[in-house]
mmCIF file of C-alpha atoms and ligand atoms in Angstrom:
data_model
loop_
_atom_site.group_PDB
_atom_site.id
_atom_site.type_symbol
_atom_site.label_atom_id
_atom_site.label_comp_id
_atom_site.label_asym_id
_atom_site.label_seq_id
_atom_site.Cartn_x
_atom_site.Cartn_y
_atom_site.Cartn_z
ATOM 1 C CA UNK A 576 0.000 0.000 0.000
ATOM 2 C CA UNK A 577 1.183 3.572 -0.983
ATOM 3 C CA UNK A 578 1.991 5.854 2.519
ATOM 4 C CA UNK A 579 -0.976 8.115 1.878
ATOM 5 C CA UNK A 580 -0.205 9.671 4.881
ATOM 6 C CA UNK A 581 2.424 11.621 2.822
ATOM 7 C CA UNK A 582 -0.060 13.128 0.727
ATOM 8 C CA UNK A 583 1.924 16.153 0.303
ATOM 9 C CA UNK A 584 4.848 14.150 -1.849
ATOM 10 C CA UNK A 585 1.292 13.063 -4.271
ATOM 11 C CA UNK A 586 -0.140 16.525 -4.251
ATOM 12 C CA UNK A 587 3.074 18.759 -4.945
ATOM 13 C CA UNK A 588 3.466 16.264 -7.790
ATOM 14 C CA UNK A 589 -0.088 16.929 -8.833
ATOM 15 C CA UNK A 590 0.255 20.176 -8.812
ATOM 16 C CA UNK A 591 3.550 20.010 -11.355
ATOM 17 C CA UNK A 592 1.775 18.139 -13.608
ATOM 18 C CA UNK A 593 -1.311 20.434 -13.963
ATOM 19 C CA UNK A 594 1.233 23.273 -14.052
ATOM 20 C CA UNK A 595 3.122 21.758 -16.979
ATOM 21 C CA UNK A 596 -0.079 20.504 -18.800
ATOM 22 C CA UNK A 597 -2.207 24.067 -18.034
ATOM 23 C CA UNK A 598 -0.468 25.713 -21.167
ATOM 24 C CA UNK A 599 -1.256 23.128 -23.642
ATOM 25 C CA UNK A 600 -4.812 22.968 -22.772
ATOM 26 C CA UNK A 601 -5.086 26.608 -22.635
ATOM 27 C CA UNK A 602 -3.388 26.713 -26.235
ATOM 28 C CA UNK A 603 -5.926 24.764 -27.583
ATOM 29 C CA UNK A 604 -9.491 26.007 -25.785
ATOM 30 C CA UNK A 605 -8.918 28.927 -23.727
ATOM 31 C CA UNK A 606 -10.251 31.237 -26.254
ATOM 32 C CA UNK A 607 -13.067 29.330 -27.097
ATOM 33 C CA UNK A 608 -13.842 28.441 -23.526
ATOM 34 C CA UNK A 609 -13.973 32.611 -23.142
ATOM 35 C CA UNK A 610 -16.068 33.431 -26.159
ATOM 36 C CA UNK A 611 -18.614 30.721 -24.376
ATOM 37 C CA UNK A 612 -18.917 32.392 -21.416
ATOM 38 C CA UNK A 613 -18.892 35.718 -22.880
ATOM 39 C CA UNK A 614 -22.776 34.583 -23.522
ATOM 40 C CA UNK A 615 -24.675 35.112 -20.552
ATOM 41 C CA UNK A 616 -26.105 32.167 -19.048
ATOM 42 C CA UNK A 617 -23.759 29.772 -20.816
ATOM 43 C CA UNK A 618 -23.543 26.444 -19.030
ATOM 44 C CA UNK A 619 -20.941 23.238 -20.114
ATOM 45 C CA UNK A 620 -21.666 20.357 -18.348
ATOM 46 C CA UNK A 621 -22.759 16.970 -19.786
ATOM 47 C CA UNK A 622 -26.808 15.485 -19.254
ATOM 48 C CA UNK A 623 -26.029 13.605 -16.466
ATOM 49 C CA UNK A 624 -23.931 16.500 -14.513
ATOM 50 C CA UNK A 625 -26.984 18.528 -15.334
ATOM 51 C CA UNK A 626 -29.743 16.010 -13.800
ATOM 52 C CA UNK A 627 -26.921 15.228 -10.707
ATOM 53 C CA UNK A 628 -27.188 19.042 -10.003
ATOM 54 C CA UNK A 629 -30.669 19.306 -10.298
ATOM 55 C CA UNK A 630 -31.316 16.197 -7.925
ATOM 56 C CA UNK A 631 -28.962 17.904 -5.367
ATOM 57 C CA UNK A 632 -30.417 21.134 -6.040
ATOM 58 C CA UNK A 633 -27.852 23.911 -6.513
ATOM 59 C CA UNK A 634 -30.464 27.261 -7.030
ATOM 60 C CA UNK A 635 -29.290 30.138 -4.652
ATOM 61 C CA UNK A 636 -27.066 27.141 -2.711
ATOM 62 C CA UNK A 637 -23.328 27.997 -1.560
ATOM 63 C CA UNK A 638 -21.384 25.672 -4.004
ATOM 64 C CA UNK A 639 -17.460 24.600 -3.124
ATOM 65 C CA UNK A 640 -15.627 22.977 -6.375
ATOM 66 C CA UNK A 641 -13.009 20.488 -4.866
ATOM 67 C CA UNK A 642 -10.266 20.447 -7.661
ATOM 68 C CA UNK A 643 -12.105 22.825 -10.480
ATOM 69 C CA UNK A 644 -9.506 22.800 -12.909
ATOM 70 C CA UNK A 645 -9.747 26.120 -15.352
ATOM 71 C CA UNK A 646 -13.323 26.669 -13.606
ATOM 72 C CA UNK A 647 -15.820 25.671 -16.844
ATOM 73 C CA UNK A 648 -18.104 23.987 -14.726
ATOM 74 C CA UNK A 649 -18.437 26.159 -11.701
ATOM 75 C CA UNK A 650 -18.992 29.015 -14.003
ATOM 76 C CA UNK A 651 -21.594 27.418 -15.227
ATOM 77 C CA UNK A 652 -22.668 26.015 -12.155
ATOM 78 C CA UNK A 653 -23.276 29.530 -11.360
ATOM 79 C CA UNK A 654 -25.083 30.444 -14.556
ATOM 80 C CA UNK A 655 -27.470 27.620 -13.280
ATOM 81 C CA UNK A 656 -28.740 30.227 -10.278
ATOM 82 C CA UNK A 657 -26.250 28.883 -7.666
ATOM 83 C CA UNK A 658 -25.229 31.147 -4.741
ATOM 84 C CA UNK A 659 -21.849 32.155 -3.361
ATOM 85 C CA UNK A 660 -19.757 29.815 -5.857
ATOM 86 C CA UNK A 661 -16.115 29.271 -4.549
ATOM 87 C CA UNK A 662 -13.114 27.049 -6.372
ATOM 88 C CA UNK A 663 -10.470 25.339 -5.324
ATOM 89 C CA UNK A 664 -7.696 23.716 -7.236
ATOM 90 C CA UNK A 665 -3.844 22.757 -6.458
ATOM 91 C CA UNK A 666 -2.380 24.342 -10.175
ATOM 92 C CA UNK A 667 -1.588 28.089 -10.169
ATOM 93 C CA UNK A 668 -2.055 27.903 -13.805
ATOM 94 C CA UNK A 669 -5.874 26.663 -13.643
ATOM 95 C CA UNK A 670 -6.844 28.980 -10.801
ATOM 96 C CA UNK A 671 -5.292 31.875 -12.859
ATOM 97 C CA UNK A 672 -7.255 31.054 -15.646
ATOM 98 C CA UNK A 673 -10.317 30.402 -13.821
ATOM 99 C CA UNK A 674 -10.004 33.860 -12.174
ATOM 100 C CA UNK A 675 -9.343 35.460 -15.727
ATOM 101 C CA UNK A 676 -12.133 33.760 -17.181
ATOM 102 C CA UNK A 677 -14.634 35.194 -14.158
ATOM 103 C CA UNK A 678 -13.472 38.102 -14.109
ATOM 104 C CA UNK A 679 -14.330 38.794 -18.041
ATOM 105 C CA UNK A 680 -17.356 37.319 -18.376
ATOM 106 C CA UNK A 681 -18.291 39.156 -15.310
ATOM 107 C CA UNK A 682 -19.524 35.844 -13.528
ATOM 108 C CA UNK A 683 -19.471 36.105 -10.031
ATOM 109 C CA UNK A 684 -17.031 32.937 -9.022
ATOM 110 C CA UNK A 685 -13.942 33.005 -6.287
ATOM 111 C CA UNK A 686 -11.386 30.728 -7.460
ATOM 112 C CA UNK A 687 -8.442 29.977 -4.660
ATOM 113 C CA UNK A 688 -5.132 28.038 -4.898
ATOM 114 C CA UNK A 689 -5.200 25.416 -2.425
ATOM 115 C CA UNK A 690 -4.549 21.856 -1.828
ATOM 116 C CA UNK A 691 -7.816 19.981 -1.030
ATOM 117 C CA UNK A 692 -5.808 18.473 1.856
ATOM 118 C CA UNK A 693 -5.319 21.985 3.371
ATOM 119 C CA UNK A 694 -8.021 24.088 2.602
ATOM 120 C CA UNK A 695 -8.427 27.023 5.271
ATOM 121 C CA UNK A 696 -10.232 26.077 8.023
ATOM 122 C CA UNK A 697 -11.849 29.596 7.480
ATOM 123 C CA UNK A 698 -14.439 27.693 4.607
ATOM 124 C CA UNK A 699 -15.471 25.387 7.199
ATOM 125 C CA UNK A 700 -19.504 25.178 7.519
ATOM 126 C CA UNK A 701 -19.478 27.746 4.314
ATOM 127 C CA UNK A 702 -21.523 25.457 1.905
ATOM 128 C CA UNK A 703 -24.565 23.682 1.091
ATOM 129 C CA UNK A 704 -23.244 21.845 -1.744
ATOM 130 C CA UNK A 705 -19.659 20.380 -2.559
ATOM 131 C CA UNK A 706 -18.777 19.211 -6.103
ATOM 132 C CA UNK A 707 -15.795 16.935 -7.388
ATOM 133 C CA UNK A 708 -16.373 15.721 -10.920
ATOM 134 C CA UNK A 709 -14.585 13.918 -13.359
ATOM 135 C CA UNK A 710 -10.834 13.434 -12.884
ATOM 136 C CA UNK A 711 -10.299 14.454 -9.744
ATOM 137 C CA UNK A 712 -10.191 11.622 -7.170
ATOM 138 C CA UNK A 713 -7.515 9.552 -8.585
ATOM 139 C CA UNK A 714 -5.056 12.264 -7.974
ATOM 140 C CA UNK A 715 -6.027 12.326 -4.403
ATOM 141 C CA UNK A 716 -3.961 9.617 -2.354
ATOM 142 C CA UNK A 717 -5.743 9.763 0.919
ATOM 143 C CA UNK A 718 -9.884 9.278 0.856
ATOM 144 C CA UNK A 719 -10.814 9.471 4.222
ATOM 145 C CA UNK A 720 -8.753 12.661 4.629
ATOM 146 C CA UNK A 721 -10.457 14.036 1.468
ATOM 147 C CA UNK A 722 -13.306 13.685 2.331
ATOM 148 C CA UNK A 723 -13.349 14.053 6.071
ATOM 149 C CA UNK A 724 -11.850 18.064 4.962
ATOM 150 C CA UNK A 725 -15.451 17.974 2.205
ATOM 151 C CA UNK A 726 -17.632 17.172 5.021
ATOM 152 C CA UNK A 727 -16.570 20.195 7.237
ATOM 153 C CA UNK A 728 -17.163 22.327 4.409
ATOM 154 C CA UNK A 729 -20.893 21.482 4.162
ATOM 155 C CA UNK A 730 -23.417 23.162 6.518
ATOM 156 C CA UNK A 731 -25.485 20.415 8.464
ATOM 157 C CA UNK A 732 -27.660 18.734 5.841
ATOM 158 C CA UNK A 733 -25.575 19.601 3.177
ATOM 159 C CA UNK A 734 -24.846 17.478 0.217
ATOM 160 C CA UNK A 735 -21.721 15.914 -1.250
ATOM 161 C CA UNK A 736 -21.879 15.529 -4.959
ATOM 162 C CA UNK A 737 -19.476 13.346 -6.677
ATOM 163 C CA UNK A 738 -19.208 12.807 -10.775
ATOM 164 C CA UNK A 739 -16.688 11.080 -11.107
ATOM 165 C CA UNK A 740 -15.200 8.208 -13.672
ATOM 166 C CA UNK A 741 -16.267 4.753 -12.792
ATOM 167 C CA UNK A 742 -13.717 2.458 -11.748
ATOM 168 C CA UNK A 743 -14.308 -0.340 -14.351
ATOM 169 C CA UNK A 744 -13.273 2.249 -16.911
ATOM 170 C CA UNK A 745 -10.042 1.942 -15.207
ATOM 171 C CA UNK A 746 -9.942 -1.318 -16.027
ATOM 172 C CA UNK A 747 -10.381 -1.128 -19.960
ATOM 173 C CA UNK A 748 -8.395 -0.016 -23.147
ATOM 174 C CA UNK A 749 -7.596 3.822 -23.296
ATOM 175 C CA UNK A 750 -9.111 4.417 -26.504
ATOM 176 C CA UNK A 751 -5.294 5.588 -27.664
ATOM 177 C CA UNK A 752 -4.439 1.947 -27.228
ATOM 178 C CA UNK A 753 -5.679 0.587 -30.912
ATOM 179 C CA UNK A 754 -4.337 -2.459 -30.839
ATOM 180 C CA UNK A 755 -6.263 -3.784 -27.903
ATOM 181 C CA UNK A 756 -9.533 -5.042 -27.918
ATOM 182 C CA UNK A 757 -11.413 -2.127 -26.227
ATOM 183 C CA UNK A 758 -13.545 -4.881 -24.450
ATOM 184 C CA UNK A 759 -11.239 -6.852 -22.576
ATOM 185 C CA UNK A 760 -10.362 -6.054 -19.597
ATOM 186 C CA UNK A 761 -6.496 -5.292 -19.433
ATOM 187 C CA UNK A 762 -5.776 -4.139 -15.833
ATOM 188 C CA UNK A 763 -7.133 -5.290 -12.390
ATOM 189 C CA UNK A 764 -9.995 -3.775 -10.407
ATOM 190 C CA UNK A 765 -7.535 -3.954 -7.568
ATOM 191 C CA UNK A 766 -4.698 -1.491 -7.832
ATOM 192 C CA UNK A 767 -3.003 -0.930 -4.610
ATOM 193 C CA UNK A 768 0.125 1.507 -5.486
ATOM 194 C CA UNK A 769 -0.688 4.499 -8.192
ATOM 195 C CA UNK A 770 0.245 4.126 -11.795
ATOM 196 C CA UNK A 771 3.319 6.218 -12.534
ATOM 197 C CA UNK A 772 2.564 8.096 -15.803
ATOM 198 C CA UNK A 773 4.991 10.581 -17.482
ATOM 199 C CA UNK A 774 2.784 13.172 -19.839
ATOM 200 C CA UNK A 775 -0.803 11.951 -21.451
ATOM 201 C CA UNK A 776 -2.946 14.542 -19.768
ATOM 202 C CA UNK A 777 -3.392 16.893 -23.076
ATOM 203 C CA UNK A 778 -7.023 15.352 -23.248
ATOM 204 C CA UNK A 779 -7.934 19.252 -24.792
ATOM 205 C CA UNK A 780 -4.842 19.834 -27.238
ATOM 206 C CA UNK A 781 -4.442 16.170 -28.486
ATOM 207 C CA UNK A 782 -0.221 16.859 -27.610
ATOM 208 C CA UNK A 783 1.291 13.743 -26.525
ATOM 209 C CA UNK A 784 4.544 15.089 -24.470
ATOM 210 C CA UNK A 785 6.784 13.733 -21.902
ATOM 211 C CA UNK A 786 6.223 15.459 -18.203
ATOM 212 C CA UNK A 787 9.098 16.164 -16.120
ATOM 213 C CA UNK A 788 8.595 14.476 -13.359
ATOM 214 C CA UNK A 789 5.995 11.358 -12.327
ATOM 215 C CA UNK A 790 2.309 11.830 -12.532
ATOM 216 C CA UNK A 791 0.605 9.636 -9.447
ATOM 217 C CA UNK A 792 -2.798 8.221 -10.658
ATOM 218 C CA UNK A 793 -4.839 6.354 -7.823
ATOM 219 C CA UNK A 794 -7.555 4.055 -8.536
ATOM 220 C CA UNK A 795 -10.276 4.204 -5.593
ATOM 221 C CA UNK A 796 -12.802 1.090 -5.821
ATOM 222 C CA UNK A 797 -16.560 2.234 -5.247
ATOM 223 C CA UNK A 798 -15.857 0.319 -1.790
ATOM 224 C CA UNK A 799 -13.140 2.642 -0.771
ATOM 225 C CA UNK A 800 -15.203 5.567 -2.101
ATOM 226 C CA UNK A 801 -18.188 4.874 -0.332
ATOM 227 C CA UNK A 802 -16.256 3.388 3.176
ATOM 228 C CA UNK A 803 -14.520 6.331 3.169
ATOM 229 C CA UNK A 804 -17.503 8.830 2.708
ATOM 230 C CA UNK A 805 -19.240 6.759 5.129
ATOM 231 C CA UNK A 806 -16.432 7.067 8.229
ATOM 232 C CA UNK A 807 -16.565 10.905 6.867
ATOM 233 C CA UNK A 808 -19.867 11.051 8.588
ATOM 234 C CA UNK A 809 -21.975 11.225 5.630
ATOM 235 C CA UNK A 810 -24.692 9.672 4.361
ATOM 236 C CA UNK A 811 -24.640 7.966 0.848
ATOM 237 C CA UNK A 812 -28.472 9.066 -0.296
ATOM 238 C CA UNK A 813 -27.761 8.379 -4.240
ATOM 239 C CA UNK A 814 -25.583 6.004 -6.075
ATOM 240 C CA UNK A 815 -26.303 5.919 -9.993
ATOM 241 C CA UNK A 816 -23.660 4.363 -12.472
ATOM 242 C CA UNK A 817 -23.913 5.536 -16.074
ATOM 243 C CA UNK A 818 -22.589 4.465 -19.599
ATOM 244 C CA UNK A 819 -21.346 7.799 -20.498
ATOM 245 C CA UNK A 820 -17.920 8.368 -21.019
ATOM 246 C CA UNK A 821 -16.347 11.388 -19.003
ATOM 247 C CA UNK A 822 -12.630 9.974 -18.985
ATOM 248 C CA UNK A 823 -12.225 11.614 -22.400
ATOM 249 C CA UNK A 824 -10.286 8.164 -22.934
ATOM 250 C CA UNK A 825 -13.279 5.614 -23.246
ATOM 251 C CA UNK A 826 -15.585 6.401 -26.138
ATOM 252 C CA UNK A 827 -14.620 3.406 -27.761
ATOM 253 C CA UNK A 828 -16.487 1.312 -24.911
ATOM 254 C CA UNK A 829 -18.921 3.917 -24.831
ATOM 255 C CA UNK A 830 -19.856 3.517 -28.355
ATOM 256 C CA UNK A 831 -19.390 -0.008 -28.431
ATOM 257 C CA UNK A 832 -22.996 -1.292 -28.216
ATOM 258 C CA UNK A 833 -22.526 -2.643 -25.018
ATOM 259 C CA UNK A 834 -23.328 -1.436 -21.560
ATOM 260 C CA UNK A 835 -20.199 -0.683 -19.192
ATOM 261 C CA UNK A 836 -20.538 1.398 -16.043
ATOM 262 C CA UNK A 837 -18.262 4.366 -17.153
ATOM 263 C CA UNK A 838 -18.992 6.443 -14.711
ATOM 264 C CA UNK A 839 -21.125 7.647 -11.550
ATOM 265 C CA UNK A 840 -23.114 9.704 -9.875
ATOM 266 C CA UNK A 841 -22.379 9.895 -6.153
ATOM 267 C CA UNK A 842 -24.845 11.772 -3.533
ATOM 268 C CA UNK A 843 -23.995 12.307 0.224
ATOM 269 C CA UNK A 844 -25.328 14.240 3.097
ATOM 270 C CA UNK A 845 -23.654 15.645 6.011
ATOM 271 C CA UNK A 846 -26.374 15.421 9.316
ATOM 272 C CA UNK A 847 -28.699 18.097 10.339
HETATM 273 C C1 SAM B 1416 -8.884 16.220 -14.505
HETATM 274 S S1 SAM B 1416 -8.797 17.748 -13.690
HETATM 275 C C2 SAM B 1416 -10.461 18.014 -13.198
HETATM 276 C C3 SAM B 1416 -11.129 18.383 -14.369
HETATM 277 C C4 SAM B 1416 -12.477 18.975 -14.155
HETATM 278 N N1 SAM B 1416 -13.433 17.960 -13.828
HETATM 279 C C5 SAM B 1416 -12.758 19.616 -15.454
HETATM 280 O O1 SAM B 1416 -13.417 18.974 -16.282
HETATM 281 O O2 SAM B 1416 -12.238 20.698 -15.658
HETATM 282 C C6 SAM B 1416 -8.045 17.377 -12.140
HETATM 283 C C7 SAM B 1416 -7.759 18.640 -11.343
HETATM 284 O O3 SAM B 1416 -7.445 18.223 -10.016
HETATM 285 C C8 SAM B 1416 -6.502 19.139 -9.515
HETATM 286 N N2 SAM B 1416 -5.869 18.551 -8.328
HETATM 287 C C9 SAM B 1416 -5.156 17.402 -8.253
HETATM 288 N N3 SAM B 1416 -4.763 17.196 -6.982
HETATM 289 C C10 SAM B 1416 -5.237 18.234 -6.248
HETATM 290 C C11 SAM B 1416 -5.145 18.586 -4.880
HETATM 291 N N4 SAM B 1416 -4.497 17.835 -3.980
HETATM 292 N N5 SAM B 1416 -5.751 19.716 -4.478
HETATM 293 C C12 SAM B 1416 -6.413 20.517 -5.352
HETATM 294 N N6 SAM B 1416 -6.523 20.235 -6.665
HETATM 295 C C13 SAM B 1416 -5.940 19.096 -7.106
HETATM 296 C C14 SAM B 1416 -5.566 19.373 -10.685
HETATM 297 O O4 SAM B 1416 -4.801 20.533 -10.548
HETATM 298 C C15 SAM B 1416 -6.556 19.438 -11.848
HETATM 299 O O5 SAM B 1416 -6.930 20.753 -12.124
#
């Protein structure tokens, strides 16, 4: 087993490789990501994000974004009629974009560098509604410490909502690997150390590079995920899996005819 303890060695690595990656993505959609937003009311976010917000209700709510990237879907989180709508995210580089993006489409976001691990204690009991969607927990070596810090960011009877790849996808073909048979399963449910990756995460820009240092990708079993809400304190209250592909890497399995839980939607509340 990995020493999750020493989160910090996983997270200062995470936030190098979003730092390195940041530009290529921003070569390739930045612009178009502003001109979006530059329309009032624009929202990007797949169906199923959509129907997960509605279900958890976000209207005039106090949404936290746990690892929000460039900020796309909180912004349009907030064109959905959310209330105070705050951030967070590890990479300068995303946060800086984020802000940049807010502050010229005039959307009304905060976006704050932080560390999930250490967010300020001053957030605590700040929001009804706490998002982490797709990509974000396998960067995130320690679950119970994850989402111990989410659960003291929700008011009593706030929600937890999780959209997040499935972990069978894990298991399957990256759709960059041709020569395998998309439907056979080529790595183990069980993965107890991270994968070691160097470069790949230009899912925007189509770049293949090769990162500087190692990228740390952990693969959480819906056991951990749920154990680990669970001993969090909160209360699982929806669990739906989906077909849809939000890895960016599975559309072959996707679009294969045949139904593979690609990913999940996750609801949990925190106690009145
Ligand atoms: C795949 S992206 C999330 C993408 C997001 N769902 C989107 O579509 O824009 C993963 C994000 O997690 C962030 N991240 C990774 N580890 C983190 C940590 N410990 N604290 C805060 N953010 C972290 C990265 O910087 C990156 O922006």
């Amino acid at each position: 087993m990995a020493e999750t303890h020493d989160y910090r060695r996983y997270t200062r690595a995470a936030r190098a490789a979003w730092n390195e990656v940041m530009p290529l993505h921003q070569r390739a959609a930045r612009a178009r990501l502003d001109q979006a937003f530059l329309q009032p009311g624009h929202v990007r976010l797949d169906e199923d994000t959509r129907r997960a917000l509605e279900r958890a209700g976000v209207s005039g709510q106090a949404v936290a974004h746990l690892c929000c990237n460039n900020g796309v879907e909180l912004l349009s989180i907030r064109n959905l009629g959310a209330g105070r709508c705050v951030g967070f995210d590890v990479s300068d580089l995303a946060i800086d974009e984020a802000r940049a993006r807010a502050a010229l489409c005039c959307i009304d976001c905060e976006f704050v560098h932080a560390d999930v691990y250490e967010i300020p204690p001053d957030y605590d009991g700040a929001f009804d509604r706490a998002f982490i969607s797709a990509g974000a927990l396998g960067w995130l070596p320690d679950l119970p410490r994850f989402f111990a810090r989410a659960a003291a960011l929700l008011r009593p009877g706030g929600v937890l909502l999780i959209r997040e790849i499935h972990p069978v996808a894990e298991m399957l073909p990256f759709d960059g690997d041709h020569e395998l048979d998309p439907l056979r399963i080529h790595e183990p449910y069980f993965v107890p150390e991270p994968y070691v990756e160097y470069g790949g995460l230009d899912y925007v820009g189509g770049t293949a590079y090769e990162s500087e240092l190692p990228q740390y990708w952990f693969v959480h079993t819906l056991g951990d995920i749920v154990t680990a809400l669970v001993e969090s304190g909160l209360a699982v209250c929806y669990l739906e899996e989906q077909p849809r592909d939000i890895s960016a890497g599975h559309r072959r399995q996707a679009n294969s005819g045949v139904a593979i839980p690609l990913s999940y939607t996750l609801l949990a509340k925190k106690a009145c």
